[in-house]
Coordinates of C-alpha atoms in Angstrom, one line a residue:
M3 CA -31.7 -2.5 26.8
G4 CA -30.2 1.0 26.3
L5 CA -30.8 1.2 22.5
E6 CA -34.3 -0.4 22.9
R7 CA -35.2 2.4 25.3
L8 CA -34.1 4.9 22.7
C9 CA -36.3 3.3 20.0
S10 CA -39.5 3.1 22.1
P11 CA -40.5 4.5 25.5
D12 CA -41.5 1.0 26.7
G13 CA -38.4 -0.7 25.3
L14 CA -40.3 -3.4 23.5
D15 CA -38.8 -2.6 20.0
S16 CA -35.9 -5.0 19.9
L17 CA -32.6 -4.1 18.2
W18 CA -32.1 -7.4 16.4
D19 CA -34.4 -10.3 15.6
W20 CA -33.0 -13.4 13.8
N21 CA -36.4 -14.6 12.8
L22 CA -37.1 -11.3 11.1
T23 CA -33.7 -10.9 9.6
W24 CA -32.2 -14.3 8.7
H25 CA -34.7 -17.2 9.2
T26 CA -37.3 -15.9 6.8
E27 CA -38.1 -15.8 3.1
E28 CA -38.2 -12.0 3.1
P29 CA -35.4 -10.6 5.2
E30 CA -36.0 -7.3 7.1
L31 CA -34.1 -5.3 9.7
T32 CA -35.9 -4.0 12.7
Q33 CA -36.9 -0.4 12.9
C34 CA -34.7 0.1 15.9
F35 CA -31.6 -1.2 14.1
Q36 CA -32.4 1.1 11.1
N37 CA -32.9 4.2 13.2
T38 CA -29.8 3.7 15.3
V39 CA -27.0 1.5 13.8
L40 CA -27.7 2.2 10.1
A41 CA -28.2 5.9 10.8
W42 CA -25.1 6.3 13.0
L43 CA -22.6 4.1 11.1
P44 CA -21.7 6.7 8.4
C45 CA -21.6 9.5 11.0
L46 CA -19.2 7.4 13.2
Y47 CA -16.9 6.9 10.2
L48 CA -16.9 10.6 9.4
W49 CA -16.2 11.7 13.0
V50 CA -13.4 9.1 13.4
C51 CA -11.7 10.1 10.1
A52 CA -12.2 13.9 10.5
P53 CA -9.4 14.7 13.0
F54 CA -6.8 12.7 10.9
Y55 CA -8.1 14.2 7.7
L56 CA -8.0 17.7 9.0
F57 CA -4.5 17.2 10.2
Y58 CA -3.5 15.9 6.8
L59 CA -5.1 18.9 5.1
Y60 CA -3.4 21.3 7.5
R61 CA 0.1 19.8 6.7
H62 CA -0.4 19.5 2.9
N63 CA -1.4 22.7 1.1
N64 CA -1.8 22.3 -2.7
G65 CA -3.0 25.7 -3.5
Y66 CA -6.4 27.4 -3.6
I67 CA -9.4 26.5 -5.7
C68 CA -11.7 29.4 -6.6
M69 CA -15.4 29.2 -5.9
N70 CA -17.3 27.7 -8.8
H71 CA -20.6 26.0 -9.6
F72 CA -19.2 22.5 -8.7
N73 CA -18.0 23.2 -5.1
K74 CA -21.0 25.4 -4.6
A75 CA -23.3 22.5 -5.5
K76 CA -21.5 20.2 -3.1
T77 CA -21.7 22.7 -0.3
A78 CA -25.4 23.4 -1.1
V79 CA -26.3 19.7 -1.0
S80 CA -24.7 19.3 2.4
L81 CA -26.5 22.4 3.8
I82 CA -29.9 21.2 2.4
L83 CA -29.3 17.8 4.0
W84 CA -28.5 19.6 7.3
I85 CA -31.8 21.5 7.0
V86 CA -33.7 18.3 6.2
C87 CA -32.3 16.6 9.3
W88 CA -33.2 19.5 11.6
A89 CA -36.7 19.6 10.1
D90 CA -37.2 16.1 11.4
V91 CA -36.0 17.2 14.9
F92 CA -38.4 20.2 14.9
Y93 CA -41.2 17.9 13.7
S94 CA -40.5 15.6 16.7
F95 CA -40.8 18.7 19.0
W96 CA -44.0 19.6 17.3
E97 CA -45.4 16.1 17.9
R98 CA -44.5 16.3 21.5
S99 CA -46.2 19.7 21.9
H100 CA -49.4 18.2 20.5
G101 CA -49.6 15.4 23.1
L102 CA -47.7 12.7 21.1
V103 CA -44.7 10.9 22.6
P104 CA -42.1 10.3 19.9
A105 CA -39.3 7.9 20.7
P106 CA -36.0 9.5 21.8
V107 CA -34.3 8.1 18.7
H108 CA -36.4 10.5 16.6
F109 CA -34.6 13.4 18.4
L110 CA -31.1 11.9 18.6
S111 CA -30.6 10.3 15.1
P112 CA -31.6 13.4 13.0
T113 CA -29.4 15.6 15.3
V114 CA -26.4 13.3 14.8
L115 CA -27.0 13.2 11.0
G116 CA -27.5 17.0 10.8
I117 CA -24.2 17.7 12.6
S118 CA -22.5 15.2 10.3
M119 CA -23.9 16.9 7.2
L120 CA -22.8 20.3 8.5
L121 CA -19.3 18.8 9.0
S122 CA -19.2 17.5 5.5
G123 CA -20.1 20.9 4.1
L124 CA -17.3 22.5 6.1
L125 CA -14.9 19.8 4.9
V126 CA -15.8 20.6 1.3
Q127 CA -14.9 24.3 1.8
Y128 CA -11.7 23.5 3.7
E129 CA -10.6 21.1 0.9
R130 CA -11.2 23.9 -1.6
M131 CA -9.0 26.2 0.3
K132 CA -6.3 23.5 0.5
G133 CA -6.5 22.7 -3.2
V134 CA -8.0 19.2 -2.9
Q135 CA -9.8 18.4 -6.1
S136 CA -11.4 15.1 -5.0
S137 CA -12.0 13.7 -1.5
G138 CA -11.8 10.0 -0.8
V139 CA -13.0 10.5 2.8
L140 CA -16.3 12.2 1.7
L141 CA -16.8 9.7 -1.1
V142 CA -16.7 6.8 1.3
F143 CA -19.0 8.7 3.7
W144 CA -21.6 9.4 1.1
L145 CA -21.4 5.8 -0.1
L146 CA -21.9 4.4 3.4
A147 CA -24.8 6.8 4.0
L148 CA -26.5 5.8 0.7
L149 CA -26.1 2.1 1.3
C150 CA -27.5 2.4 4.9
A151 CA -30.3 4.6 3.6
T152 CA -31.1 2.1 0.8
V153 CA -32.1 -0.5 3.4
S154 CA -34.4 2.0 5.1
F155 CA -35.8 3.0 1.7
R156 CA -36.8 -0.6 0.9
S157 CA -38.4 -1.0 4.3
R158 CA -40.4 2.2 4.0
V159 CA -41.6 1.3 0.6
L160 CA -42.8 -2.1 1.7
Q161 CA -44.4 -0.7 4.8
A162 CA -46.2 2.0 2.7
L163 CA -47.6 -0.8 0.4
E164 CA -48.5 -3.3 3.2
Q165 CA -49.4 -1.0 6.1
P166 CA -50.4 2.5 4.8
S167 CA -52.1 3.4 8.0
L168 CA -48.8 3.5 9.9
V169 CA -47.2 5.9 7.4
S170 CA -46.0 9.3 8.7
V171 CA -46.3 11.6 5.7
W172 CA -43.9 14.1 7.0
R173 CA -41.1 11.6 7.9
Y174 CA -41.6 9.7 4.7
T175 CA -41.3 12.9 2.6
T176 CA -38.2 14.1 4.4
F177 CA -36.6 10.7 4.1
F178 CA -37.2 10.5 0.4
I179 CA -35.7 14.0 -0.1
Y180 CA -32.8 12.9 2.1
Y181 CA -32.3 9.8 0.0
I182 CA -32.3 11.7 -3.3
L183 CA -29.8 14.3 -1.9
L184 CA -27.5 11.5 -0.8
L185 CA -27.5 10.1 -4.3
V186 CA -26.7 13.6 -5.7
A187 CA -23.9 14.1 -3.2
L188 CA -22.4 10.7 -4.1
V189 CA -22.4 11.5 -7.8
L190 CA -20.8 14.9 -7.2
S191 CA -18.1 13.2 -5.0
C192 CA -17.2 10.9 -7.9
L193 CA -16.2 14.0 -10.0
S194 CA -13.1 16.1 -9.7
D195 CA -12.9 19.9 -9.2
Q196 CA -10.8 22.3 -11.3
P197 CA -7.0 22.6 -10.6
P198 CA -5.9 25.1 -7.9
L199 CA -4.6 28.5 -8.9
F200 CA -1.0 28.6 -10.1
S201 CA -0.7 24.8 -10.1
Q202 CA 1.8 23.0 -12.2
A203 CA -1.0 21.3 -14.2
V204 CA -2.1 24.7 -15.5
K205 CA 1.4 25.6 -16.7
D206 CA 2.1 22.2 -18.3
T207 CA 1.0 21.6 -21.8
D208 CA 0.3 17.9 -21.3
P209 CA 0.2 17.2 -17.6
C210 CA -0.2 13.8 -16.0
P211 CA -4.0 13.3 -15.2
E212 CA -3.4 11.3 -12.1
P213 CA -3.0 14.2 -9.5
G214 CA -6.2 15.9 -10.8
A215 CA -8.2 12.7 -11.2
S216 CA -11.1 12.0 -8.9
F217 CA -10.8 9.5 -6.0
L218 CA -12.9 6.9 -7.9
S219 CA -10.8 7.3 -11.0
R220 CA -7.6 6.9 -9.1
I221 CA -8.6 3.7 -7.3
T222 CA -9.9 2.2 -10.6
F223 CA -7.0 3.6 -12.7
W224 CA -9.6 5.1 -15.0
W225 CA -7.4 8.1 -15.6
I226 CA -5.1 6.1 -17.8
S227 CA -7.9 5.0 -20.1
R228 CA -7.2 7.8 -22.6
M229 CA -3.7 6.6 -23.3
M230 CA -4.8 3.0 -23.5
V231 CA -7.4 3.9 -26.1
T232 CA -4.8 5.9 -28.1
G233 CA -2.4 2.9 -27.9
Y234 CA -5.1 0.6 -29.2
K235 CA -5.9 2.8 -32.2
R236 CA -2.2 3.4 -33.2
P237 CA 1.3 2.9 -31.8
L238 CA 2.2 5.4 -29.1
V239 CA 4.8 8.1 -29.8
E240 CA 6.8 10.3 -27.5
S241 CA 4.3 13.2 -27.9
D242 CA 1.5 11.0 -26.6
L243 CA 3.2 10.6 -23.2
W244 CA 2.2 12.8 -20.3
S245 CA 4.6 14.9 -18.3
L246 CA 6.0 13.2 -15.2
N247 CA 4.1 13.4 -12.0
P248 CA 5.6 16.4 -10.0
D249 CA 5.9 14.2 -6.9
N250 CA 8.1 11.7 -8.8
R251 CA 10.5 14.1 -10.4
S252 CA 14.1 14.1 -9.4
H253 CA 14.1 17.7 -8.1
C254 CA 11.5 16.6 -5.5
V255 CA 12.9 13.2 -4.7
V256 CA 16.7 13.6 -4.6
P257 CA 16.9 16.6 -2.1
G258 CA 14.9 14.6 0.5
L259 CA 17.4 11.7 0.4
V260 CA 20.4 14.1 0.5
Q261 CA 18.9 15.9 3.5
H262 CA 18.4 12.8 5.5
W263 CA 21.8 11.5 4.5
S264 CA 23.4 14.8 5.7
R265 CA 21.6 14.3 9.1
Q266 CA 23.0 10.8 9.3
R267 CA 26.5 12.1 8.7
Q268 CA 26.1 14.8 11.3
K269 CA 24.8 12.3 13.9
V270 CA 27.8 10.1 13.3
Q271 CA 30.2 13.0 13.5
R272 CA 28.7 14.1 16.8
S273 CA 29.0 10.6 18.2
Y274 CA 32.6 10.5 17.0
M275 CA 33.6 13.8 18.5
Y276 CA 32.0 13.1 21.9
S277 CA 32.9 9.4 22.0
P278 CA 33.5 8.2 25.6
K279 CA 36.1 5.7 24.6
K280 CA 39.5 6.2 26.4
A281 CA 42.8 6.6 24.6
P282 CA 45.5 4.0 25.0
Q283 CA 47.0 4.0 28.5
N284 CA 50.6 4.4 27.4
E285 CA 49.7 7.6 25.5
V286 CA 47.8 9.4 28.2
K287 CA 49.9 8.3 31.2
G288 CA 51.2 11.3 33.0
A289 CA 49.0 13.8 31.2
S290 CA 46.7 16.1 33.0
A291 CA 42.9 16.0 32.9
A292 CA 42.7 18.7 30.3
D293 CA 45.3 17.0 28.1
E294 CA 43.4 13.7 28.4
S295 CA 40.1 15.3 27.5
E296 CA 41.8 16.9 24.5
I297 CA 43.2 13.5 23.4
L298 CA 39.7 11.9 23.8
I299 CA 38.2 14.5 21.5
V300 CA 40.9 14.7 18.8
R301 CA 42.1 11.1 18.6
P302 CA 39.7 8.9 16.6
P303 CA 38.3 5.8 18.2
P304 CA 39.6 2.4 16.9
Q305 CA 36.3 1.7 15.2
T306 CA 34.0 4.5 14.0
K307 CA 30.3 4.0 13.2
E308 CA 29.4 4.6 9.6
P309 CA 26.3 6.6 8.5
S310 CA 23.4 4.3 7.5
L311 CA 22.2 4.8 3.9
L312 CA 19.4 2.3 4.6
W313 CA 18.1 4.4 7.4
A314 CA 18.2 7.5 5.3
L315 CA 16.2 5.7 2.6
C316 CA 13.6 4.6 5.2
L317 CA 13.2 8.1 6.5
S318 CA 12.8 9.5 3.0
F319 CA 10.4 7.0 1.5
G320 CA 9.2 5.0 4.5
P321 CA 6.0 7.0 5.3
Y322 CA 4.7 6.6 1.7
F323 CA 5.8 2.9 1.6
L324 CA 3.9 2.2 4.8
I325 CA 0.7 2.7 2.9
S326 CA 1.5 -0.5 1.0
C327 CA 1.7 -2.4 4.3
F328 CA -1.8 -1.3 5.1
Y329 CA -3.0 -2.5 1.6
K330 CA -1.2 -5.7 2.0
I331 CA -2.7 -6.5 5.4
L332 CA -6.2 -5.7 4.0
H333 CA -5.6 -7.9 1.0
D334 CA -4.3 -10.8 3.0
V335 CA -7.4 -10.7 5.3
L336 CA -9.7 -10.6 2.2
M337 CA -8.0 -13.6 0.7
F338 CA -9.3 -15.8 3.6
V339 CA -12.8 -14.4 3.5
G340 CA -13.3 -16.0 0.1
P341 CA -12.9 -19.6 1.3
E342 CA -15.2 -19.0 4.2
I343 CA -17.9 -17.6 2.0
L344 CA -17.4 -20.6 -0.3
R345 CA -17.9 -22.9 2.7
L346 CA -21.2 -21.2 3.5
L347 CA -22.2 -21.3 -0.2
I348 CA -21.6 -25.1 -0.3
S349 CA -23.5 -25.5 2.9
F350 CA -26.4 -23.6 1.4
V351 CA -26.4 -25.9 -1.6
N352 CA -26.4 -29.0 0.6
N353 CA -29.3 -27.7 2.7
S354 CA -32.6 -27.7 0.8
N355 CA -34.5 -25.9 3.7
S356 CA -32.4 -22.7 3.4
P357 CA -34.2 -19.6 1.9
S358 CA -33.3 -19.0 -1.7
W359 CA -32.1 -15.5 -1.0
H360 CA -29.2 -16.9 1.0
G361 CA -27.6 -18.2 -2.2
F362 CA -27.9 -14.8 -3.9
F363 CA -26.5 -13.1 -0.8
Y364 CA -23.5 -15.4 -0.6
T365 CA -22.8 -15.1 -4.3
G366 CA -23.0 -11.3 -4.2
L367 CA -20.9 -11.2 -1.1
L368 CA -18.2 -13.3 -2.8
F369 CA -18.3 -11.1 -5.9
V370 CA -17.9 -7.9 -3.8
C371 CA -15.1 -9.4 -1.8
T372 CA -13.3 -10.4 -5.0
C373 CA -13.7 -6.9 -6.5
V374 CA -12.5 -5.2 -3.4
Q375 CA -9.6 -7.6 -3.1
S376 CA -8.6 -6.8 -6.7
L377 CA -8.8 -3.1 -6.2
V378 CA -6.7 -3.3 -3.0
L379 CA -4.1 -5.5 -4.6
Q380 CA -3.6 -3.1 -7.6
Q381 CA -3.3 -0.2 -5.2
Y382 CA -0.7 -2.1 -3.3
F383 CA 1.4 -2.8 -6.3
H384 CA 1.0 0.8 -7.5
V385 CA 2.4 2.1 -4.2
C386 CA 5.3 -0.4 -4.2
L387 CA 6.3 0.4 -7.8
V388 CA 6.1 4.1 -7.2
S389 CA 8.2 3.7 -4.0
G390 CA 10.8 1.6 -5.8
M391 CA 10.9 4.1 -8.7
R392 CA 11.5 7.0 -6.2
V393 CA 14.2 5.1 -4.4
R394 CA 16.0 4.3 -7.7
T395 CA 15.7 7.9 -8.8
A396 CA 17.0 9.2 -5.5
I397 CA 20.0 6.9 -5.5
I398 CA 20.9 7.7 -9.1
G399 CA 20.4 11.4 -8.6
A400 CA 22.4 11.5 -5.4
V401 CA 25.3 9.5 -6.9
Y402 CA 25.3 11.6 -10.1
R403 CA 25.1 14.8 -8.1
K404 CA 28.2 14.0 -6.2
A405 CA 30.0 12.4 -9.2
L406 CA 30.0 15.8 -10.8
V407 CA 31.8 17.4 -8.0
I408 CA 33.9 14.5 -6.6
T409 CA 37.4 15.3 -5.4
N410 CA 40.5 13.8 -6.9
A411 CA 41.3 11.8 -3.8
A412 CA 37.9 10.2 -3.8
R413 CA 38.0 9.6 -7.6
R414 CA 41.1 7.4 -7.2
S415 CA 39.2 4.9 -5.1
S416 CA 36.6 4.1 -7.8
T417 CA 36.4 4.3 -11.6
V418 CA 33.7 5.7 -13.8
G419 CA 32.6 2.2 -14.8
E420 CA 31.9 1.4 -11.2
M421 CA 29.9 4.6 -10.8
V422 CA 27.8 3.7 -13.9
N423 CA 27.4 0.1 -12.6
L424 CA 26.2 1.5 -9.3
M425 CA 23.6 3.8 -10.9
S426 CA 22.3 1.4 -13.5
V427 CA 22.4 -2.2 -12.2
D428 CA 22.5 -2.0 -8.5
A429 CA 19.9 0.7 -8.1
Q430 CA 17.6 -1.4 -10.2
R431 CA 18.1 -4.3 -7.9
I432 CA 17.0 -2.2 -4.9
M433 CA 13.9 -1.1 -6.8
D434 CA 13.0 -4.7 -7.6
L435 CA 13.4 -5.7 -4.0
I436 CA 11.1 -2.9 -2.8
T437 CA 8.3 -4.3 -5.0
Y438 CA 8.2 -7.6 -3.0
I439 CA 9.8 -6.7 0.3
N440 CA 6.5 -7.0 2.1
M441 CA 6.4 -10.7 1.3
L442 CA 9.0 -11.1 4.1
W443 CA 6.2 -10.8 6.7
S444 CA 3.2 -11.3 4.4
A445 CA 4.2 -14.8 3.2
P446 CA 4.6 -16.3 6.7
L447 CA 1.3 -14.6 7.7
Q448 CA -0.5 -16.1 4.8
V449 CA 1.0 -19.5 5.5
V450 CA 0.1 -19.4 9.2
L451 CA -3.5 -18.3 8.5
A452 CA -4.0 -20.9 5.7
L453 CA -2.7 -23.7 8.0
Y454 CA -5.0 -22.5 10.8
F455 CA -8.1 -22.6 8.6
L456 CA -6.9 -26.0 7.2
W457 CA -6.6 -27.3 10.7
Q458 CA -10.2 -26.2 11.3
T459 CA -11.2 -28.1 8.2
L460 CA -9.0 -31.2 8.1
G461 CA -7.7 -31.4 11.7
P462 CA -4.3 -32.8 12.6
S463 CA -3.8 -34.1 9.1
V464 CA -2.5 -30.7 8.2
L465 CA 0.7 -31.6 10.1
A466 CA 1.7 -33.8 7.1
G467 CA 1.7 -30.8 4.9
V468 CA 3.6 -28.8 7.4
A469 CA 6.2 -31.6 7.5
V470 CA 6.6 -31.3 3.8
M471 CA 7.2 -27.6 3.9
V472 CA 9.6 -28.0 6.8
L473 CA 11.6 -30.5 4.8
M474 CA 11.9 -28.0 2.0
V475 CA 13.4 -25.3 4.2
P476 CA 16.9 -26.8 4.2
V477 CA 16.8 -27.1 0.5
N478 CA 15.9 -23.5 0.1
A479 CA 18.5 -22.5 2.6
F480 CA 21.3 -24.3 0.7
I481 CA 20.1 -22.7 -2.5
A482 CA 20.1 -19.3 -0.9
M483 CA 23.7 -19.7 0.5
K484 CA 25.0 -20.9 -2.9
T485 CA 23.2 -18.0 -4.7
K486 CA 24.8 -15.5 -2.3
A487 CA 28.3 -16.9 -3.0
Y488 CA 27.7 -16.8 -6.8
Q489 CA 26.3 -13.3 -6.5
V490 CA 29.5 -12.1 -4.8
A491 CA 31.6 -13.7 -7.4
Q492 CA 29.5 -12.3 -10.2
M493 CA 29.8 -8.7 -8.9
K494 CA 33.6 -9.0 -8.5
S495 CA 33.9 -10.2 -12.1
K496 CA 31.6 -7.5 -13.3
D497 CA 33.6 -4.8 -11.5
S498 CA 36.8 -6.2 -13.0
R499 CA 35.4 -6.2 -16.5
I500 CA 34.0 -2.6 -16.2
K501 CA 37.2 -1.4 -14.7
L502 CA 39.2 -2.9 -17.6
M503 CA 36.8 -1.5 -20.2
N504 CA 37.2 1.9 -18.6
E505 CA 41.0 1.7 -18.8
M506 CA 40.8 0.6 -22.4
L507 CA 38.6 3.5 -23.3
N508 CA 40.8 6.0 -21.5
G509 CA 43.9 4.7 -23.3
I510 CA 42.4 3.8 -26.6
K511 CA 45.1 5.8 -28.5
V512 CA 47.9 3.9 -26.9
L513 CA 46.1 0.6 -27.4
K514 CA 45.6 1.3 -31.1
L515 CA 49.1 2.6 -31.5
Y516 CA 50.7 -0.7 -30.2
A517 CA 48.1 -3.0 -31.8
W518 CA 47.0 -4.4 -28.4
E519 CA 43.4 -4.9 -29.4
L520 CA 43.5 -8.7 -29.5
A521 CA 45.4 -9.0 -26.3
F522 CA 42.9 -6.9 -24.4
Q523 CA 40.1 -8.6 -26.1
D524 CA 41.3 -11.9 -24.8
K525 CA 41.5 -10.4 -21.3
V526 CA 37.9 -9.0 -21.5
S527 CA 36.7 -12.3 -22.9
E528 CA 38.3 -14.3 -20.1
I529 CA 36.7 -12.2 -17.5
R530 CA 33.4 -12.4 -19.3
Q531 CA 33.6 -16.2 -19.6
S532 CA 34.1 -16.5 -15.8
E533 CA 31.2 -14.2 -15.3
L534 CA 29.0 -16.3 -17.7
K535 CA 30.0 -19.5 -15.8
V536 CA 28.7 -17.9 -12.5
L537 CA 25.5 -16.7 -14.3
K538 CA 24.9 -20.2 -15.6
K539 CA 25.3 -21.8 -12.1
T540 CA 23.0 -19.1 -10.7
A541 CA 20.4 -19.9 -13.4
Y542 CA 20.5 -23.6 -12.5
L543 CA 20.0 -22.8 -8.9
G544 CA 17.1 -20.5 -9.7
A545 CA 15.4 -23.1 -11.8
M546 CA 15.9 -25.7 -9.0
S547 CA 14.4 -23.3 -6.5
T548 CA 11.5 -22.4 -8.7
F549 CA 10.7 -26.0 -9.5
T550 CA 10.9 -27.0 -5.8
W551 CA 8.5 -24.3 -4.6
V552 CA 6.1 -24.8 -7.6
C553 CA 5.7 -28.4 -6.6
A554 CA 5.4 -27.5 -2.9
P555 CA 1.6 -26.7 -2.8
F556 CA 0.8 -29.9 -4.8
L557 CA 2.9 -32.0 -2.5
V558 CA 1.4 -30.3 0.6
A559 CA -2.1 -30.9 -0.6
L560 CA -1.4 -34.5 -1.7
S561 CA 0.2 -35.5 1.6
T562 CA -2.6 -33.8 3.7
F563 CA -5.5 -35.4 1.8
C564 CA -3.8 -38.8 1.9
V565 CA -3.2 -38.7 5.7
Y566 CA -6.7 -37.3 6.3
V567 CA -8.4 -40.1 4.4
L568 CA -6.2 -43.0 5.5
S569 CA -5.9 -42.0 9.2
D570 CA -9.5 -42.7 10.1
E571 CA -12.4 -44.4 8.3
R572 CA -14.8 -41.7 9.5
N573 CA -12.9 -39.0 7.7
V574 CA -14.8 -38.5 4.5
L575 CA -13.5 -36.0 1.9
D576 CA -16.8 -34.4 0.9
A577 CA -17.3 -31.5 -1.5
Q578 CA -17.2 -28.8 1.2
K579 CA -13.9 -29.9 2.7
A580 CA -12.3 -30.6 -0.7
F581 CA -13.2 -27.3 -2.3
V582 CA -12.4 -25.2 0.8
S583 CA -9.1 -27.0 1.3
L584 CA -8.2 -26.6 -2.3
A585 CA -9.0 -22.9 -2.1
L586 CA -6.7 -22.6 0.9
F587 CA -4.0 -24.5 -0.8
N588 CA -4.2 -22.2 -3.8
I589 CA -3.7 -19.3 -1.3
L590 CA -0.5 -21.2 -0.1
R591 CA 0.7 -21.4 -3.7
F592 CA 1.4 -17.6 -4.1
P593 CA 3.6 -17.1 -1.0
L594 CA 5.5 -20.3 -1.6
N595 CA 6.1 -19.4 -5.2
M596 CA 7.1 -15.8 -4.4
L597 CA 9.4 -16.8 -1.5
P598 CA 12.4 -17.8 -3.7
M599 CA 12.1 -14.6 -5.7
V600 CA 12.1 -12.5 -2.6
I601 CA 15.0 -14.5 -1.1
S602 CA 17.0 -14.1 -4.3
S603 CA 16.4 -10.3 -4.4
I604 CA 17.4 -10.0 -0.7
V605 CA 20.6 -12.0 -1.4
Q606 CA 21.5 -9.7 -4.3
V607 CA 20.9 -6.5 -2.3
C608 CA 22.7 -7.9 0.8
S609 CA 25.6 -8.8 -1.5
L610 CA 25.6 -5.2 -2.8
L611 CA 25.5 -3.6 0.6
F612 CA 27.7 -5.9 2.6
Y613 CA 29.9 -7.9 0.4
D614 CA 30.9 -5.7 -2.5
T615 CA 33.4 -3.4 -0.8
Q616 CA 34.1 -1.4 -3.9
L617 CA 30.5 -0.3 -4.4
L618 CA 29.9 0.3 -0.7
L619 CA 33.1 2.4 -0.6
M620 CA 31.9 4.3 -3.7
T621 CA 28.6 5.1 -2.0
L622 CA 30.3 6.4 1.2
V623 CA 33.0 8.3 -0.6
M624 CA 30.7 10.1 -3.1
L625 CA 28.1 11.0 -0.5
T626 CA 30.5 11.9 2.3
Y627 CA 33.9 13.2 1.4
S628 CA 33.1 15.6 -1.5
Q629 CA 32.9 19.1 0.0
T630 CA 32.9 21.1 -3.3
T631 CA 29.8 22.4 -5.0
C632 CA 28.7 23.2 -8.5
P633 CA 26.2 26.1 -8.4
S634 CA 26.0 26.4 -12.1
H635 CA 24.6 22.9 -12.7
P636 CA 20.8 22.7 -12.6
M637 CA 20.9 19.8 -10.2
F638 CA 22.2 22.1 -7.5
L639 CA 19.8 25.0 -8.0

């Protein structure tokens, strides 16, 4: 009753009425709901996001944007909206002074809206001082405010046509001005401001348009349209390509990894120096306390802890990669909204007494859900691909940086071919894994949710499909174990071949002098043939795994439907159950098909990090034991 008291002094104006909103041919929201929930929803969003957004702007300074007509217009629209809202408040006080009793909501809602509009104007100016060319927070705020105001706009127009005696000229006039200004503010938020002073985009002749694109252009990838049109008209050449995004360049990516790696080394060294492990008893027997403490510090422990390259990568690129986890969760939730809307749409078709607008509502909701799901999925892949590219760039840059200044003692442990193999092949495998690493938790989540909704639709018959998936787990485990063994053998053969090729190139003069070309050719061909045999076996296993998991959704659906129909005569597979179940089974198809690819990538990376001792030693040596510097090289400036 709290909100009802705000809407009317007697509390008779209800907040929600199903007969007025849903069970009617012309849906309408109550005036109390429009004046409270619809008016406060965008304000609540802005006030919740404002502290986090202000903290983000405080930590990220991109420069300074000069005052221009564009940001002046955005600020002026916010200030005019603030004045319009306060005009409604003053009008309510004027009504009260003339003996009328306006509802408390006419004082509260314009006040909340006015403060929110003032906050939006302040955010526009703070973004300008921090060099933000386009704001996603304000764009969503204006969009929410316009959508909520559209509902009230329709209600006011219908009321003015049907009940003109109840129209308040002042409130209607201020609301229409408010609505037009919201539309103007939304249009301005879809555009981008000029670049900040002294920015890299001003200095570059052909900068990447992504950093300066508007928020709407970035979520729809409209900023790449110019290159796509150019590629459609003629083949692209090198001069058509933009400069690399400054955030993705090696001079920004590599130092971050090197810094976190140095911290890992220092942490391991501190734990090594102050290790509490005792020395052997026969060596410290008869020594004093001071001598024993000296032995504990100087003598290395039997097993030393190695610095974690994986943890350094997580600290360097983990915060940006976590954005993809948020996108993935949102996408997975939206995937299961579609089948539920489809269930409601089929129920509407089967019910002839439902209002016709229900069908349009369900269809529009399904279309909006699909569009949002597509946008979220593309943003997810964009973040994953950029994260993988940065990880690959950082690994290659760090290895190359240390390879230039590596000591002779460290150079004897690995050859140049192994360094090239590490930078070219293995760094690419880590990049490929990052693209689909979220499927480790997303695939089980999708399977569990799909089975839950299938249980709600088909009941215990879903256990037949679960049994089929469980029976496939040992097959996939066997394939994964064999793939791991073949991967280790392949990497050993590859290292042997690269090492032999490197020795041949270093001693090419001696080889040509003694005419040993054919002998060494046979050695290289022998190693290559063994490597090809392993690759052939791996390809067979991959084909078997792909075939098994492609057939899995079909077998799961077939077994579930058969058990459902044959278990009870009352179980009828009607259109609603069939189409909803097939939609859920199609959702199962993607995680089940992606699972072998993810498992294969994890096996390859695990083989790289834990089973290939040469490459692991190469990583630790090049990033740890080299103490020299090369100030003249641009990588070290």
